[in-house]
Every structure is written in C-alpha cells, then in structure tokens.
Short mmCIF file of C-alpha atoms and ligand atoms in Angstrom, two decimals:
data_model
loop_
_atom_site.label_atom_id
_atom_site.label_comp_id
_atom_site.label_asym_id
_atom_site.label_seq_id
_atom_site.Cartn_x
_atom_site.Cartn_y
_atom_site.Cartn_z
CA UNK A 197 -38.71 40.74 41.39
CA UNK A 198 -35.29 41.38 41.41
CA UNK A 199 -34.87 37.75 42.45
CA UNK A 200 -36.35 36.64 39.24
CA UNK A 201 -34.63 39.05 37.09
CA UNK A 202 -31.32 37.46 38.44
CA UNK A 203 -32.43 34.34 38.04
CA UNK A 204 -33.49 34.87 35.04
CA UNK A 205 -30.53 36.10 33.62
CA UNK A 206 -28.09 33.79 35.53
CA UNK A 207 -30.45 31.06 33.56
CA UNK A 208 -29.94 32.90 29.99
CA UNK A 209 -26.31 33.32 31.04
CA UNK A 210 -26.11 29.37 31.87
CA UNK A 211 -27.31 28.30 28.65
CA UNK A 212 -25.75 30.46 26.88
CA UNK A 213 -22.39 28.73 28.40
CA UNK A 214 -24.52 25.83 27.44
CA UNK A 215 -24.70 26.56 23.46
CA UNK A 216 -21.55 28.00 23.21
CA UNK A 217 -19.85 25.24 24.64
CA UNK A 218 -21.59 22.48 23.00
CA UNK A 219 -20.50 25.31 19.55
CA UNK A 220 -17.14 24.34 20.93
CA UNK A 221 -17.32 20.67 21.31
CA UNK A 222 -19.26 19.83 18.12
CA UNK A 223 -16.46 21.96 16.62
CA UNK A 224 -13.79 20.59 18.15
CA UNK A 225 -14.83 16.93 18.28
CA UNK A 226 -15.45 17.33 14.47
CA UNK A 227 -12.09 18.75 13.82
CA UNK A 228 -10.44 16.24 15.99
CA UNK A 229 -12.92 13.03 13.93
CA UNK A 230 -12.92 15.08 10.76
CA UNK A 231 -13.48 11.73 8.56
CA UNK A 232 -10.97 10.54 6.21
CA UNK A 233 -12.28 10.44 2.42
CA UNK A 234 -11.28 10.70 -0.92
CA UNK A 235 -12.14 12.62 -4.10
CA UNK A 236 -10.51 11.92 -7.65
CA UNK A 237 -10.85 14.96 -9.13
CA UNK A 238 -10.13 14.13 -12.79
CA UNK A 239 -10.16 17.36 -15.31
CA UNK A 240 -11.22 15.67 -18.52
CA UNK A 241 -13.20 12.73 -18.71
CA UNK A 242 -11.71 8.87 -17.96
CA UNK A 243 -12.73 7.37 -21.76
CA UNK A 244 -9.98 7.31 -23.44
CA UNK A 245 -7.51 9.36 -21.55
CA UNK A 246 -5.16 6.15 -20.02
CA UNK A 247 -3.83 8.26 -17.17
CA UNK A 248 -7.06 9.14 -15.88
CA UNK A 249 -7.98 5.83 -15.99
CA UNK A 250 -4.70 4.99 -14.21
CA UNK A 251 -4.98 7.50 -11.73
CA UNK A 252 -8.68 6.35 -10.59
CA UNK A 253 -8.22 2.67 -10.90
CA UNK A 254 -4.91 3.36 -8.36
CA UNK A 255 -6.62 5.27 -5.81
CA UNK A 256 -9.87 2.99 -5.47
CA UNK A 257 -7.83 0.24 -5.46
CA UNK A 258 -5.82 1.69 -2.64
CA UNK A 259 -9.21 2.68 -0.59
CA UNK A 260 -10.43 -1.04 -1.21
CA UNK A 261 -7.54 -2.84 -0.09
CA UNK A 262 -6.84 -0.15 3.11
CA UNK A 263 -11.03 -0.47 3.89
CA UNK A 264 -10.29 -4.66 3.40
CA UNK A 265 -6.99 -4.19 5.72
CA UNK A 266 -8.32 -2.25 9.00
CA UNK A 267 -12.10 -2.89 8.48
CA UNK A 268 -13.09 0.64 7.71
CA UNK A 269 -15.17 2.21 5.03
CA UNK A 270 -13.04 4.72 4.32
CA UNK A 271 -15.22 6.99 1.33
CA UNK A 272 -14.28 7.50 -2.05
CA UNK A 273 -15.60 9.74 -5.14
CA UNK A 274 -14.58 9.91 -8.80
CA UNK A 275 -15.66 12.73 -9.82
CA UNK A 276 -15.13 13.56 -14.04
CA UNK A 277 -14.72 17.43 -14.13
CA UNK A 278 -15.53 17.57 -18.51
CA UNK A 279 -14.14 18.66 -21.40
CA UNK A 280 -14.51 22.15 -20.94
CA UNK A 281 -11.34 23.57 -19.11
CA UNK A 282 -12.98 26.85 -18.56
CA UNK A 283 -15.07 24.79 -15.74
CA UNK A 284 -12.35 23.11 -13.70
CA UNK A 285 -11.54 26.24 -11.66
CA UNK A 286 -15.29 26.84 -10.34
CA UNK A 287 -15.45 22.69 -10.22
CA UNK A 288 -12.86 22.08 -8.38
CA UNK A 289 -13.89 24.88 -5.61
CA UNK A 290 -17.22 23.11 -5.02
CA UNK A 291 -15.50 20.39 -4.12
CA UNK A 292 -13.45 22.23 -1.88
CA UNK A 293 -16.18 24.40 -0.42
CA UNK A 294 -18.04 21.00 0.18
CA UNK A 295 -15.75 19.94 3.15
CA UNK A 296 -16.44 16.79 1.85
CA UNK A 297 -13.55 15.21 1.02
CA UNK A 298 -10.32 15.21 3.15
CA UNK A 299 -8.47 14.64 0.22
CA UNK A 300 -8.54 15.33 -3.60
CA UNK A 301 -6.55 13.47 -5.93
CA UNK A 302 -6.35 14.55 -9.70
CA UNK A 303 -3.65 14.65 -12.30
CA UNK A 304 -1.95 17.08 -15.16
CA UNK A 305 -0.01 19.97 -15.19
CA UNK A 306 -2.54 22.81 -15.27
CA UNK A 307 -3.81 21.52 -11.57
CA UNK A 308 -0.91 23.36 -9.55
CA UNK A 309 -2.58 26.82 -10.91
CA UNK A 310 -5.73 26.27 -10.38
CA UNK A 311 -5.16 25.21 -6.79
CA UNK A 312 -3.08 27.37 -5.29
CA UNK A 313 -5.60 30.19 -4.66
CA UNK A 314 -7.47 27.85 -3.33
CA UNK A 315 -5.23 26.29 -0.47
CA UNK A 316 -5.32 29.92 0.66
CA UNK A 317 -9.21 30.08 0.87
CA UNK A 318 -9.20 26.34 2.29
CA UNK A 319 -6.29 25.65 4.07
CA UNK A 320 -7.71 22.90 5.90
CA UNK A 321 -7.46 20.81 2.80
CA UNK A 322 -5.41 18.57 0.93
CA UNK A 323 -4.22 17.64 -2.42
CA UNK A 324 -2.05 15.17 -4.30
CA UNK A 325 -1.81 15.56 -8.04
CA UNK A 326 0.03 13.58 -9.85
CA UNK A 327 2.02 14.47 -13.12
CA UNK A 328 2.58 17.71 -12.06
CA UNK A 329 4.90 19.74 -10.01
CA UNK A 330 4.33 21.88 -7.18
CA UNK A 331 7.30 23.03 -4.65
CA UNK A 332 6.33 24.49 -0.67
CA UNK A 333 2.65 24.28 -0.49
CA UNK A 334 1.79 22.65 2.82
CA UNK A 335 -1.33 21.75 1.58
CA UNK A 336 0.11 20.04 -1.59
CA UNK A 337 2.15 17.08 -2.47
CA UNK A 338 2.66 16.54 -6.14
CA UNK A 339 4.66 13.56 -8.55
CA UNK A 340 6.07 14.91 -12.12
CA UNK A 341 6.91 12.46 -14.41
CA UNK A 342 10.29 13.18 -16.08
CA UNK A 343 8.84 12.85 -19.76
CA UNK A 344 12.22 14.11 -20.86
CA UNK A 345 13.16 10.60 -21.05
CA UNK A 346 9.20 9.51 -22.15
CA UNK A 347 9.59 11.62 -24.97
CA UNK A 348 13.24 10.70 -25.94
CA UNK A 349 12.54 6.84 -26.15
CA UNK A 350 9.46 7.94 -28.12
CA UNK A 351 11.41 10.22 -30.12
CA UNK A 352 14.08 7.38 -30.93
CA UNK A 353 12.03 4.49 -31.72
CA UNK A 354 10.11 7.28 -34.57
CA UNK A 355 13.43 7.72 -35.55
CA UNK A 356 14.69 4.46 -35.88
CA UNK A 357 10.98 3.37 -37.83
CA UNK A 358 11.01 6.56 -40.33
CA UNK A 359 14.71 5.49 -41.45
CA UNK A 360 14.16 1.72 -41.50
CA UNK A 361 15.16 -0.25 -44.82
CA UNK A 362 11.59 -1.68 -46.14
CA UNK A 363 12.63 -5.11 -45.49
CA UNK A 364 13.15 -3.92 -41.98
CA UNK A 365 9.52 -1.54 -41.64
CA UNK A 366 8.02 -2.07 -45.11
CA UNK A 367 5.57 1.14 -44.51
CA UNK A 368 8.75 3.67 -43.80
CA UNK A 369 9.49 5.47 -47.00
CA UNK A 370 12.35 7.76 -47.84
CA UNK A 371 11.14 11.17 -46.63
CA UNK A 372 12.46 10.82 -42.69
CA UNK A 373 9.16 12.95 -41.31
CA UNK A 374 7.69 11.85 -38.18
CA UNK A 375 5.29 14.05 -36.54
CA UNK A 376 3.78 14.73 -33.07
CA UNK A 377 -0.29 15.30 -33.18
CA UNK A 378 -1.31 17.14 -30.03
CA UNK A 379 -4.15 17.68 -28.36
CA UNK A 380 -3.17 20.99 -27.28
CA UNK A 381 -0.38 23.02 -26.35
CA UNK A 382 0.53 23.56 -22.90
CA UNK A 383 4.12 24.43 -21.45
CA UNK A 384 4.91 20.65 -20.43
CA UNK A 385 4.15 19.36 -24.08
CA UNK A 386 6.00 22.71 -25.85
CA UNK A 387 8.70 22.75 -23.48
CA UNK A 388 9.33 19.20 -22.53
CA UNK A 389 7.82 16.43 -24.70
CA UNK A 390 8.06 17.76 -28.14
CA UNK A 391 11.50 19.08 -27.78
CA UNK A 392 12.40 15.61 -25.84
CA UNK A 393 11.05 13.55 -28.99
CA UNK A 394 12.97 15.70 -31.58
CA UNK A 395 15.86 15.15 -29.56
CA UNK A 396 15.54 11.33 -29.31
CA UNK A 397 14.20 11.25 -33.26
CA UNK A 398 17.81 13.29 -34.11
CA UNK A 399 19.65 11.20 -31.94
CA UNK A 400 18.25 8.24 -33.80
CA UNK A 401 19.68 10.02 -37.26
CA UNK A 402 20.08 13.95 -37.18
CA UNK A 403 18.40 14.09 -40.93
CA UNK A 404 14.84 13.31 -39.11
CA UNK A 405 12.54 15.84 -39.79
CA UNK A 406 9.72 16.95 -36.95
CA UNK A 407 6.19 18.16 -37.39
CA UNK A 408 3.65 18.93 -34.91
CA UNK A 409 -0.14 19.57 -34.98
CA UNK A 410 -3.40 20.39 -32.70
CA UNK A 411 -6.64 18.98 -32.82
CA UNK A 412 -7.87 21.75 -30.60
CA UNK A 413 -9.48 19.12 -27.59
CA UNK A 414 -8.73 16.09 -26.07
CA UNK A 415 -11.67 13.75 -27.74
CA UNK A 416 -12.67 14.34 -31.47
CA UNK A 417 -11.52 11.47 -33.17
CA UNK A 418 -12.17 12.69 -36.77
CA UNK A 419 -10.79 16.13 -36.39
CA UNK A 420 -7.01 14.05 -35.60
CA UNK A 421 -7.84 11.38 -38.52
CA UNK A 422 -7.58 14.19 -40.94
CA UNK A 423 -4.77 15.87 -39.22
CA UNK A 424 -3.09 11.99 -39.59
CA UNK A 425 -4.05 11.68 -43.20
CA UNK A 426 -2.68 15.11 -44.61
CA UNK A 427 0.46 14.50 -42.20
CA UNK A 428 0.75 11.41 -44.46
CA UNK A 429 0.62 13.08 -47.66
CA UNK A 430 3.07 14.86 -47.09
CA UNK A 431 5.44 12.10 -46.21
CA UNK A 432 5.22 11.54 -42.92
CA UNK A 433 5.11 7.81 -41.62
CA UNK A 434 5.03 7.95 -37.94
CA UNK A 435 2.92 9.60 -35.64
CA UNK A 436 3.06 10.39 -32.02
CA UNK A 437 -0.36 10.98 -30.73
CA UNK A 438 -0.94 12.79 -27.83
CA UNK A 439 -4.79 13.22 -27.78
CA UNK A 440 -6.63 11.63 -25.37
CA UNK A 441 -9.67 10.34 -26.75
CA UNK A 442 -8.24 11.90 -29.73
CA UNK A 443 -5.43 9.23 -30.19
CA UNK A 444 -7.97 7.06 -31.46
CA UNK A 445 -7.95 8.37 -35.51
CA UNK A 446 -4.91 8.78 -35.29
CA UNK A 447 -5.15 4.50 -35.02
CA UNK A 448 -8.15 4.26 -37.73
CA UNK A 449 -5.83 6.42 -40.21
CA UNK A 450 -2.68 4.55 -39.41
CA UNK A 451 -4.96 1.72 -40.34
CA UNK A 452 -6.42 2.70 -43.36
CA UNK A 453 -3.38 3.67 -44.92
CA UNK A 454 -0.51 2.47 -43.35
CA UNK A 455 1.63 4.35 -41.61
CA UNK A 456 3.73 3.61 -37.56
CA UNK A 457 2.38 4.94 -34.65
CA UNK A 458 4.73 5.09 -31.23
CA UNK A 459 2.20 5.49 -28.07
CA UNK A 460 1.93 7.14 -25.27
CA UNK A 461 1.05 6.74 -21.16
CA UNK A 462 0.09 2.91 -21.61
CA UNK A 463 0.97 -0.01 -23.70
CA UNK A 464 -1.08 0.55 -27.16
CA UNK A 465 0.16 -2.20 -28.70
CA UNK A 466 -3.21 -4.23 -29.27
CA UNK A 467 -5.15 -0.96 -31.23
CA UNK A 468 -3.23 -1.63 -33.96
CA UNK A 469 -0.80 -4.57 -34.01
CA UNK A 470 2.57 -4.10 -36.42
CA UNK A 471 1.67 -0.51 -36.59
CA UNK A 472 2.09 0.39 -32.92
CA UNK A 473 5.60 0.37 -33.08
CA UNK A 474 6.79 1.25 -29.19
CA UNK A 475 4.64 2.06 -26.35
CA UNK A 476 6.06 4.38 -23.05
CA UNK A 477 4.66 3.30 -20.54
CA UNK A 478 3.63 5.66 -17.16
CA UNK A 479 2.68 3.26 -14.28
CA UNK A 480 0.64 5.98 -12.85
CA UNK A 481 -1.95 3.05 -11.44
CA UNK A 482 1.04 1.68 -8.93
CA UNK A 483 1.91 5.56 -8.42
CA UNK A 484 -1.25 6.95 -7.44
CA UNK A 485 -1.84 3.85 -5.41
CA UNK A 486 1.02 4.04 -3.25
CA UNK A 487 0.37 7.42 -2.84
CA UNK A 488 -3.07 7.44 -1.66
CA UNK A 489 -2.25 4.25 0.33
CA UNK A 490 0.66 6.45 2.21
CA UNK A 491 -2.09 9.49 2.61
CA UNK A 492 -4.87 6.32 4.58
CA UNK A 493 -1.75 5.67 6.76
CA UNK A 494 -0.83 9.34 7.67
CA UNK A 495 2.77 9.24 5.63
CA UNK A 496 2.15 11.45 2.62
CA UNK A 497 4.39 14.57 2.95
CA UNK A 498 2.62 17.29 1.76
CA UNK A 499 4.61 20.54 0.57
CA UNK A 500 7.02 17.54 -1.62
CA UNK A 501 7.25 17.60 -5.26
CA UNK A 502 8.76 14.92 -6.48
CA UNK A 503 9.65 13.58 -9.35
CA UNK A 504 10.34 9.95 -11.01
CA UNK A 505 11.30 8.31 -14.31
CA UNK A 506 12.90 5.01 -16.01
CA UNK A 507 15.32 4.80 -13.21
CA UNK A 508 12.75 4.73 -10.74
CA UNK A 509 10.49 2.33 -12.56
CA UNK A 510 7.59 4.55 -12.97
CA UNK A 511 8.29 5.28 -16.61
CA UNK A 512 8.60 2.00 -18.99
CA UNK A 513 9.31 0.41 -22.48
CA UNK A 514 6.69 -2.12 -22.90
CA UNK A 515 8.69 -5.17 -24.12
CA UNK A 516 6.95 -7.96 -23.14
CA UNK A 517 3.90 -8.16 -24.70
CA UNK A 518 3.71 -11.61 -26.79
CA UNK A 519 1.35 -8.81 -29.68
CA UNK A 520 4.39 -6.48 -29.76
CA UNK A 521 6.92 -9.43 -29.96
CA UNK A 522 4.82 -11.23 -32.83
CA UNK A 523 4.99 -7.81 -35.28
CA UNK A 524 8.13 -5.78 -34.55
CA UNK A 525 11.51 -6.70 -35.40
CA UNK A 526 13.30 -8.24 -32.84
CA UNK A 527 16.20 -6.08 -33.70
CA UNK A 528 13.93 -2.59 -33.43
CA UNK A 529 13.34 -3.92 -29.73
CA UNK A 530 16.69 -4.73 -28.85
CA UNK A 531 18.27 -1.31 -30.27
CA UNK A 532 15.57 0.66 -28.01
CA UNK A 533 16.09 -1.66 -25.39
CA UNK A 534 19.74 -0.51 -25.23
CA UNK A 535 18.59 3.18 -24.90
CA UNK A 536 16.29 2.43 -22.25
CA UNK A 537 19.02 0.50 -20.25
CA UNK A 538 21.53 3.47 -20.54
CA UNK A 539 19.08 6.31 -19.31
CA UNK A 540 18.54 3.84 -16.30
CA UNK A 541 22.00 2.98 -15.69
CA UNK A 542 22.78 6.74 -15.94
CA UNK A 543 25.20 6.26 -18.29
CA UNK A 544 22.89 8.55 -20.81
CA UNK A 545 21.66 11.71 -18.86
CA UNK A 546 17.81 13.23 -19.47
CA UNK A 547 17.19 15.45 -16.53
CA UNK A 548 13.82 16.87 -15.91
CA UNK A 549 13.04 20.50 -16.36
CA UNK A 550 10.20 20.69 -14.16
CA UNK A 551 7.28 22.64 -15.30
N1 LIG B 108 -4.09 13.77 -20.87
C1 LIG B 108 -5.17 12.77 -21.29
O1 LIG B 108 -5.00 11.20 -22.27
N2 LIG B 108 -6.26 13.62 -21.51
C2 LIG B 108 -7.05 14.85 -21.27
O2 LIG B 108 -8.20 15.15 -21.63
C3 LIG B 108 -5.98 15.48 -20.95
N3 LIG B 108 -6.40 16.42 -20.67
C4 LIG B 108 -5.36 17.61 -20.52
C5 LIG B 108 -5.43 18.93 -19.57
C6 LIG B 108 -4.36 19.93 -19.64
C7 LIG B 108 -5.00 21.79 -19.63
C8 LIG B 108 -3.20 19.65 -20.13
C9 LIG B 108 -1.90 20.51 -19.13
C10 LIG B 108 -2.70 18.09 -20.32
C11 LIG B 108 -3.88 17.29 -20.21
N4 LIG B 108 -3.67 15.50 -20.51
C12 LIG B 108 -4.64 15.02 -20.69
C13 LIG B 108 -1.78 15.46 -21.23
C14 LIG B 108 -1.80 14.62 -19.57
O3 LIG B 108 -1.21 14.91 -18.62
C15 LIG B 108 -0.11 14.53 -20.49
O4 LIG B 108 0.86 15.61 -20.70
C16 LIG B 108 -0.61 13.05 -21.55
O5 LIG B 108 -1.06 11.87 -21.54
C17 LIG B 108 1.52 13.10 -21.67
O6 LIG B 108 2.02 12.04 -21.03
#
C-alpha cells in the first residue's frame, strides 16, 4: 500500500516536472524564436494623407526586399485606426496586447503620448514612430522632421507670390494676405509649422500677414472649400492646406476662384498645374524604408530620437517636375532654390524645436 502511494506520488511529481519543464521550454523557445513581424499602425486613413501613404509604402517595400534577399517570410500588416482619434489609444493597445507583432510602426507627433504608457505595460513591444519626437524610452525609436525648415520655405514661397507683380503671378492681388488652413490645432502645428510659415513669409516681405483657419477634421473637403472661399473673399491669394483629405477642398476652390496653393509633404503640382506654386516634400517613404530595413537587420537603435531636415535630404523643395517648370516662372523657382541652398549650406540656420 505504502509503495503504491509512493509510486503514485513519484509519478505525479514526475508529471509535474515534465509539465513544468515543457512550459519552461516552450516559454523559452517562444521567446528565443519570437517571430519578426511588423504592423504599420496608421493614425487616420491612408487615402488623401501623403505622410501615411509614404509610411505604408516604404515599410512594405522594406519587408518585401528583405524577404526576397534573405528568402524569409516576414509578415507586415497595415492597420488603419480611422479618423476617430478618441479610439486610437484603445486600438493601439489591442494591437500591442495581441502580441502578434515584434515592431509597430507609426507616424505623427501625437503617438508618443499614446505609446509611453504602453511600453510600461508591454515591455517587450518595440515601436518606431516617424514625424514624432520621444527621447529615452528604450522601446521606442523616433525620427522627427525639422518642420521649421519646411514651414519657412513654404512661407517664403507664399510671401513671394502674394507680393508679386501680376505680370509674374497674374492672380496675385495687392492685399499681401496668405493663409494656413489646418485640419486641427496640435503642438507641432501651433508652435512650429504656423510660426515658421509666418517667419518665411515675412522674410520674403515684412508686410505680409497670415490668416489661420481650422477645418475640424482631416477629411471634410467641402468645409475646407468653404473656408478657402471666405479667405479668398477677404483678400487671401495664397493658401497652405495641411488637412489630409480635406486639402482637396482648397484645391477645388483654387481652381474655381483662381488663387495660389503652397503644398506640403509631397509633390502636389499635378493637383492644379499653374496654381500650386511650391511643394515641400518629406521623404517619408525613403525614411520608412531605411528604418524598417535597419530593424530587420537588427540595426535599429531604440531609445533614440533623431531629427532630419533639408541638409540630410529628408525635406526637399520639389523643382525637377515638368508640370512645375512649364507653369511657374523660372525666376521664382530660382529665388526659392537659393533660400533652400542657404539652409543646406548652413548659411540660414533654422533649428528645430522638438515637440
Ligand atoms: N496628416 C495627414 O495627412 N492626415 C491625417 O489624418 C493626419 N492626422 C493627424 C492627427 C494628429 C493628432 C496629428 C498631431 C497630426 C496629424 N497629421 C495628419 C499631420 C501630420 O502628422 C503632419 O503634421 C502634417 O502632415 C504636416 O507635415
């Protein structure tokens, strides 16, 4: 009887050891072989938002090239979080808590505040955020653009156009009024982009004044068209739209009323040839591709916040476009190129205040 109980106890403890060790082994091997897979978390929708389009395209390209080169099968999913910003935090929490992705890639300056609490809750999750700034979090890498340079050059273009002689820009009036139509207010908009737009415009001509209007979201093109129309009636003849899908409303108002548009983030010349007078592009596709490739090769440093700009080639004045060259006066393009060259050469210093 005693031996029977002892034998049973022994076999039970053996089973226990086996079960426990198998847990340990599976836990270990799972960790060691934690699969590399990537999610692109789009805070908004891709359609109409060049920065998000470039983010997804660059990340996907990096994975495809890596898979081809190494004969691997790294997975990448693009997840659109939608336009309701109140849901972004819970959606990102769900994506993180699913433990499906070793890296979550995203873009925009509001993401670090959403990610920071998650890195405490899920210390194994890594994040890469472009167009954002966060220092000293060992699970997060960020790359920020010097949008003071981007805003300044755009303002300079608008300032030159609004003060131009009608023989150069036929739709320029004498009011010296320009405007920025933003989707919403946010620290980078209020503290960097808008002031830099004004700084650049006033550098071109100190008599220029800047209007600032808010659409209220990143998609309502009929609202932005109404705003653009009323600005035009107040004497504004150059508008910078930064409102994602709603930018189209400013373009259609420009086409029906005849005023000028300065474009942000990518090449916008095709949208309204002859009316879009500048495009200050972010090389976000290139940056996303480089950073995701670095991650796949285990070379991405987390805990780091980088800032890039004109000098590094991640912000560019797009000028080698035939539509642009055919429709916009060469002297204006040259003047703007000279300012860009001054920034590149360090003659004009516009350091970024990181937000
Ligand atoms: N840019 C877009 O093109 N589309 C968007 O839907 C969009 N949503 C944003 C939401 C928030 C909360 C913030 C802070 C920025 C957003 N951006 C969006 C702006 C983008 O990050 C960047 O500031 C501008 O495109 C100017 O480069």
